[in-house]
């Protein structure tokens, strides 16, 4: 049964963060808008985001927090719909929120507050939404597009692709947006899982078998990337914000370096400890920095025997400090799209207007959100990109 309008001004495919925002903005301009999604409910990634509390933006959002082959592309949209605009919308809906750390804003209650906000905005704008609707084909018309769906055909003036990236296929992620881009001859920047935990080799995991659940602050570095945040040992390898962030810089076979005591020079600190507490054992002193399990592990890993500090010469202690300071490893891989928060790469922004998100060679076709080659750091930046790019398109579709 065809339960869809035959003709609509704006057809948006993907009822996630970007798609719902775009429908609301377009609808508020008086455009008839319809959002279609193949999943059984809207905004699934919003619901699971931020540990259930949706880190919906970041106070310090700026273009430097995004990866793209064209780092300038995101500037216009981010400047025209900022974190402050989205915060004002959150406040208009009376949603309680707080800053957790590093400018990251989370809902006090549940991520569902943000989905409810988007649905209320869509209702107020008379935008229609249909779930469980699969898209069968997209054909360009002389003016506009004809889209065949499992609920029947729809013709539209503007077609917006908001189908996101490849991460978490069990939540409905598909490569649909990339296929549409290719259908219209657009390049897709190679994609890869990002903001994703590292896996480690079996032998290393056996050595770390006491550690899953242990966390410590580190500075994780790889190539030009460097992040000072928590690292967490897991049963498969390494996770925590520092690891997720650095995973966006890492490529297969590359070495990642962790400064295990990022706020001090361990060689100097151990010399000071030796002067103050010469009788204290090395492992007891290090327990002031790390949990006992971590101390045991790092000492064993580096083949360092614990003795009272006075039994080490200053030179020996300095060398121990330097060895303990840095841990370098080549991860076996990542957990991949199964657990990645985002997809690096996507529709090449060279083909897209940074002001409107419209495809330069294909009038009336728009790409917004994560499907584009714009990927944020961990910390609310990816949702801010969804809001900003959706708003830019919503104002013109
Ligand atoms: C576990 C997890 C936690 C996250 N936490 C945060 C966070 O706290 N803060 C943050 O900023 N970012 C977070 N992110 C990233 C953020 O969720 C995404 O960047 C954001 O949702 C992208 O918005 P989007 O609208 O482009 O795509 P999505 O929100 O992924 O929406 C795409 C929609 O398109 C639909 N779709 C896909 N293919 C088809 C198809 N073939 N036909 C019809 N519909 C289709 C999907 O069902 C989905 O509803 C998290 C991601 C994950 C996976």
Coordinates of N, CA, C and O and ligand atoms in Angstrom, one line a residue, residues 13-20 36-46 48-58 105-106 111 133-135 161-168 171-177 179 195 337-343 368-372 374 376-387 389, ligand 1:
X13 N 16.5 11.2 2.9 CA 16.7 9.8 3.2 C 17.6 9.7 4.4 O 18.8 10.1 4.3
X14 N 17.1 9.1 5.4 CA 17.9 8.9 6.7 C 17.3 9.8 7.8 O 17.3 11.0 7.7
X15 N 16.7 9.1 8.8 CA 16.1 9.9 9.9 C 17.0 9.8 11.1 O 16.6 9.4 12.2
X16 N 18.2 10.2 10.9 CA 19.2 10.4 12.0 C 19.3 11.8 12.4 O 18.4 12.6 12.1
X17 N 20.4 12.2 13.0 CA 20.6 13.5 13.5 C 20.4 14.5 12.4 O 19.7 15.5 12.5
X18 N 21.2 14.3 11.3 CA 21.2 15.3 10.2 C 19.8 15.4 9.5 O 19.3 16.5 9.2
X19 N 19.3 14.2 9.2 CA 18.0 14.2 8.4 C 16.9 14.8 9.1 O 16.1 15.6 8.5
X20 N 16.7 14.6 10.4 CA 15.6 15.1 11.2 C 15.8 16.6 11.3 O 14.8 17.4 11.2
X36 N 12.5 9.6 5.1 CA 12.3 8.1 5.0 C 13.5 7.4 5.6 O 14.6 7.8 5.4
X37 N 13.2 6.3 6.4 CA 14.3 5.6 7.0 C 14.0 4.1 6.9 O 12.8 3.7 7.1
X38 N 14.9 3.3 6.7 CA 14.6 1.8 6.6 C 14.6 1.2 8.0 O 14.1 0.1 8.1
X39 N 15.1 1.9 9.0 CA 15.1 1.3 10.3 C 13.7 1.3 10.9 O 12.8 2.0 10.4
X40 N 13.5 0.6 12.0 CA 12.2 0.5 12.6 C 11.9 1.7 13.5 O 10.8 2.0 13.9
X41 N 13.0 2.5 13.9 CA 12.7 3.8 14.6 C 13.8 4.8 14.2 O 14.9 4.5 13.7
X42 N 13.5 6.1 14.5 CA 14.3 7.2 14.1 C 15.5 7.4 15.2 O 15.3 7.0 16.3
X43 N 16.5 8.0 14.7 CA 17.6 8.5 15.6 C 18.2 7.4 16.5 O 18.6 7.7 17.6
X44 N 18.5 6.2 16.0 CA 19.0 5.1 16.8 C 20.4 5.5 17.4 O 20.7 5.1 18.5
X45 N 21.2 6.2 16.5 CA 22.6 6.5 17.0 C 22.5 7.5 18.1 O 23.4 7.6 19.0
X46 N 21.5 8.4 17.9 CA 21.4 9.5 19.0 C 21.1 8.8 20.3 O 21.7 9.1 21.4
X48 N 21.8 5.8 21.3 CA 22.9 5.0 22.0 C 24.1 5.9 22.2 O 25.1 5.5 22.8
X49 N 24.1 7.2 21.8 CA 25.3 8.0 21.9 C 25.6 8.5 23.3 O 24.7 8.5 24.2
X50 N 26.8 8.8 23.5 CA 27.3 9.4 24.8 C 26.9 8.5 26.0 O 26.5 9.1 27.0
X51 N 27.0 7.2 25.8 CA 26.7 6.3 26.9 C 25.2 6.5 27.4 O 24.9 6.3 28.5
X52 N 24.3 6.8 26.4 CA 22.9 7.0 26.7 C 22.5 8.4 27.1 O 21.3 8.7 27.4
X53 N 23.5 9.3 27.1 CA 23.2 10.7 27.5 C 23.6 11.7 26.4 O 23.6 12.9 26.7
X54 N 23.8 11.2 25.2 CA 24.1 12.1 24.1 C 25.0 13.3 24.3 O 24.5 14.3 24.8
X55 N 26.2 13.2 23.9 CA 27.1 14.3 23.9 C 26.8 15.2 22.7 O 27.4 15.0 21.6
X56 N 25.8 16.1 22.8 CA 25.2 16.7 21.6 C 25.9 17.8 21.0 O 25.7 18.2 19.8
X57 N 26.9 18.4 21.7 CA 27.8 19.4 21.0 C 29.0 19.6 21.9 O 29.1 18.9 23.0
X58 N 29.9 20.5 21.5 CA 31.0 20.8 22.3 C 31.2 22.3 22.3 O 31.1 23.0 21.2
X105 N 29.1 18.7 26.1 CA 27.8 18.9 26.7 C 27.0 17.6 26.6 O 26.8 17.1 25.4
X106 N 26.5 17.1 27.7 CA 25.7 15.9 27.7 C 24.3 16.2 28.3 O 24.2 17.1 29.2
X111 N 19.5 10.4 26.2 CA 19.6 10.8 24.8 C 18.3 11.0 24.2 O 18.1 11.8 23.2
X133 N 11.0 1.9 5.7 CA 10.8 2.2 4.3 C 12.1 2.0 3.6 O 13.1 2.8 3.8
X134 N 12.3 1.0 2.7 CA 13.6 0.9 2.0 C 13.5 1.6 0.7 O 12.5 1.7 0.0
X135 N 14.7 2.1 0.3 CA 14.8 2.8 -0.9 C 15.3 1.9 -2.0 O 16.3 1.3 -1.9
X161 N 20.5 13.4 1.0 CA 21.0 12.1 1.4 C 21.6 12.3 2.8 O 22.6 13.1 3.0
X162 N 21.0 11.7 3.8 CA 21.5 11.9 5.2 C 21.6 10.5 5.9 O 21.2 10.3 7.0
X163 N 22.2 9.6 5.1 CA 22.2 8.2 5.6 C 23.4 7.8 6.4 O 23.6 6.7 6.8
X164 N 24.3 8.8 6.8 CA 25.3 8.6 7.7 C 26.4 7.7 7.2 O 26.5 7.5 5.9
X165 N 27.3 7.2 8.1 CA 28.4 6.4 7.7 C 28.2 4.9 7.9 O 27.0 4.4 8.0
X166 N 29.3 4.1 8.0 CA 29.2 2.7 8.0 C 29.2 2.1 9.4 O 29.1 0.9 9.6
X167 N 29.4 2.9 10.4 CA 29.7 2.3 11.8 C 28.4 1.8 12.4 O 27.3 2.4 12.2
X168 N 28.5 0.7 13.1 CA 27.4 0.0 13.7 C 26.3 -0.5 12.7 O 25.2 0.0 12.8
X171 N 22.8 -1.2 13.8 CA 21.9 0.0 14.1 C 21.3 0.5 12.8 O 20.7 1.6 12.8
X172 N 21.6 -0.1 11.7 CA 20.9 0.4 10.4 C 21.9 1.1 9.5 O 21.5 1.6 8.4
X173 N 23.2 1.1 9.8 CA 24.2 1.8 8.9 C 24.3 1.0 7.6 O 24.4 -0.2 7.6
X174 N 24.4 1.8 6.5 CA 24.6 1.2 5.2 C 25.5 2.1 4.4 O 25.7 3.3 4.7
X175 N 26.0 1.6 3.3 CA 26.8 2.4 2.4 C 25.9 3.1 1.3 O 26.4 3.6 0.3
X176 N 24.6 3.3 1.6 CA 23.7 3.8 0.6 C 24.1 5.2 0.1 O 24.1 5.4 -1.1
X177 N 24.5 6.1 1.0 CA 24.9 7.4 0.6 C 26.1 7.4 -0.4 O 26.1 8.2 -1.4
X179 N 26.7 4.9 -2.4 CA 26.3 4.3 -3.7 C 25.6 5.4 -4.5 O 25.7 5.5 -5.7
X195 N 37.4 6.6 15.6 CA 36.9 6.6 17.0 C 36.5 5.2 17.4 O 35.4 4.8 17.8
X337 N 34.1 -1.4 12.0 CA 32.8 -0.7 12.0 C 31.8 -1.3 13.1 O 30.9 -0.6 13.5
X338 N 32.1 -2.5 13.6 CA 31.2 -3.1 14.6 C 31.0 -2.2 15.8 O 29.9 -2.1 16.3
X339 N 32.1 -1.5 16.2 CA 32.0 -0.7 17.4 C 32.5 0.8 17.2 O 32.4 1.6 18.1
X340 N 32.9 1.1 15.9 CA 33.4 2.4 15.7 C 32.3 3.5 15.9 O 31.1 3.2 15.5
X341 N 32.7 4.6 16.4 CA 31.6 5.7 16.5 C 31.4 6.4 15.2 O 30.3 6.9 15.0
X342 N 32.4 6.5 14.4 CA 32.2 7.2 13.1 C 33.0 6.6 12.0 O 33.8 5.7 12.2
X343 N 32.8 7.1 10.8 CA 33.5 6.7 9.6 C 34.3 7.8 9.0 O 33.7 8.9 8.8
X368 N 24.3 15.5 3.5 CA 24.6 16.2 4.8 C 25.0 15.2 5.9 O 24.7 14.0 5.7
X369 N 25.7 15.6 6.9 CA 26.0 14.8 8.0 C 27.2 13.9 7.7 O 28.1 14.3 7.0
X370 N 27.3 12.8 8.4 CA 28.5 11.9 8.4 C 28.8 11.3 7.0 O 29.9 10.8 6.8
X371 N 27.8 11.2 6.1 CA 28.0 10.6 4.8 C 29.1 11.4 4.0 O 29.8 10.8 3.2
X372 N 29.3 12.7 4.4 CA 30.3 13.5 3.7 C 31.7 13.2 4.3 O 31.8 12.7 5.4
X374 N 33.6 14.5 6.2 CA 33.9 15.4 7.3 C 33.7 14.6 8.6 O 32.6 14.0 8.8
X376 N 34.4 14.3 12.8 CA 34.8 15.1 14.0 C 35.6 14.3 15.0 O 35.7 13.0 14.9
X377 N 36.3 15.0 15.9 CA 37.0 14.3 17.0 C 35.8 13.7 17.9 O 34.7 14.1 17.7
X378 N 36.3 13.0 18.9 CA 35.4 12.5 19.9 C 35.0 13.8 20.8 O 35.9 14.6 21.0
X379 N 33.8 13.9 21.2 CA 33.5 15.0 22.1 C 32.3 15.9 21.7 O 32.2 17.0 22.1
X380 N 31.4 15.3 20.9 CA 30.2 16.1 20.5 C 30.3 16.8 19.2 O 29.4 17.4 18.7
X381 N 31.5 16.7 18.6 CA 31.8 17.4 17.3 C 31.0 16.8 16.2 O 30.6 17.5 15.2
X382 N 30.8 15.4 16.2 CA 30.1 14.8 15.1 C 28.6 15.2 15.0 O 28.1 15.4 13.9
X383 N 28.0 15.3 16.2 CA 26.6 15.8 16.2 C 26.6 17.2 15.7 O 25.7 17.6 15.0
X384 N 27.6 18.1 16.2 CA 27.5 19.5 15.8 C 27.6 19.6 14.2 O 27.0 20.4 13.6
X385 N 28.4 18.7 13.6 CA 28.5 18.7 12.2 C 27.2 18.3 11.6 O 26.7 18.9 10.6
X386 N 26.5 17.3 12.2 CA 25.2 16.9 11.7 C 24.2 18.1 11.7 O 23.5 18.4 10.7
X387 N 24.2 18.8 12.9 CA 23.3 19.9 13.0 C 23.6 21.0 12.0 O 22.8 21.6 11.3
X389 N 25.5 21.1 9.1 CA 25.4 20.8 7.7 C 23.9 20.6 7.4 O 23.5 21.1 6.3
Ligands
LIG1 C1 28.0 4.3 19.8 C2 28.1 5.7 19.3 C3 28.1 6.7 20.1 C4 28.2 8.0 19.6 N1 28.3 9.1 20.5 C5 28.4 10.3 20.0 C6 28.3 11.4 20.9 O1 28.1 11.3 22.1 N2 28.5 12.7 20.3 C7 28.7 12.9 19.0 O2 28.9 14.0 18.5 N3 28.7 11.8 18.1 C8 28.5 10.6 18.6 N4 28.5 9.5 17.7 C9 28.6 9.8 16.3 C10 27.2 10.3 15.8 O3 26.2 9.4 16.2 C11 27.1 10.4 14.3 O4 28.2 11.1 13.8 C12 25.8 11.1 13.8 O5 24.7 10.3 14.3 C13 25.8 11.2 12.3 O6 24.5 11.8 12.0 P1 23.9 11.4 10.6 O7 22.5 12.0 10.6 O8 24.8 11.9 9.5 O9 23.8 9.8 10.5 P2 23.0 8.8 11.4 O10 22.7 9.5 12.7 O11 23.8 7.6 11.4 O12 21.6 8.6 10.7 C14 21.6 7.9 9.4 C15 20.2 7.4 9.3 O13 20.1 6.8 7.9 C16 19.4 5.6 8.0 N5 19.8 4.8 6.8 C17 21.1 4.3 6.6 N6 21.0 3.6 5.4 C18 19.8 3.8 4.9 C19 19.1 3.3 3.7 N7 19.8 2.5 2.9 N8 17.8 3.5 3.5 C20 17.1 4.3 4.4 N9 17.7 4.8 5.6 C21 19.0 4.5 5.8 C22 19.8 5.0 9.3 O14 18.9 4.0 9.7 C23 19.9 6.2 10.2 O15 18.6 6.4 10.8 C24 28.3 8.2 18.2 C25 28.2 7.1 17.4 C26 28.1 5.9 17.9 C27 28.0 4.7 16.9

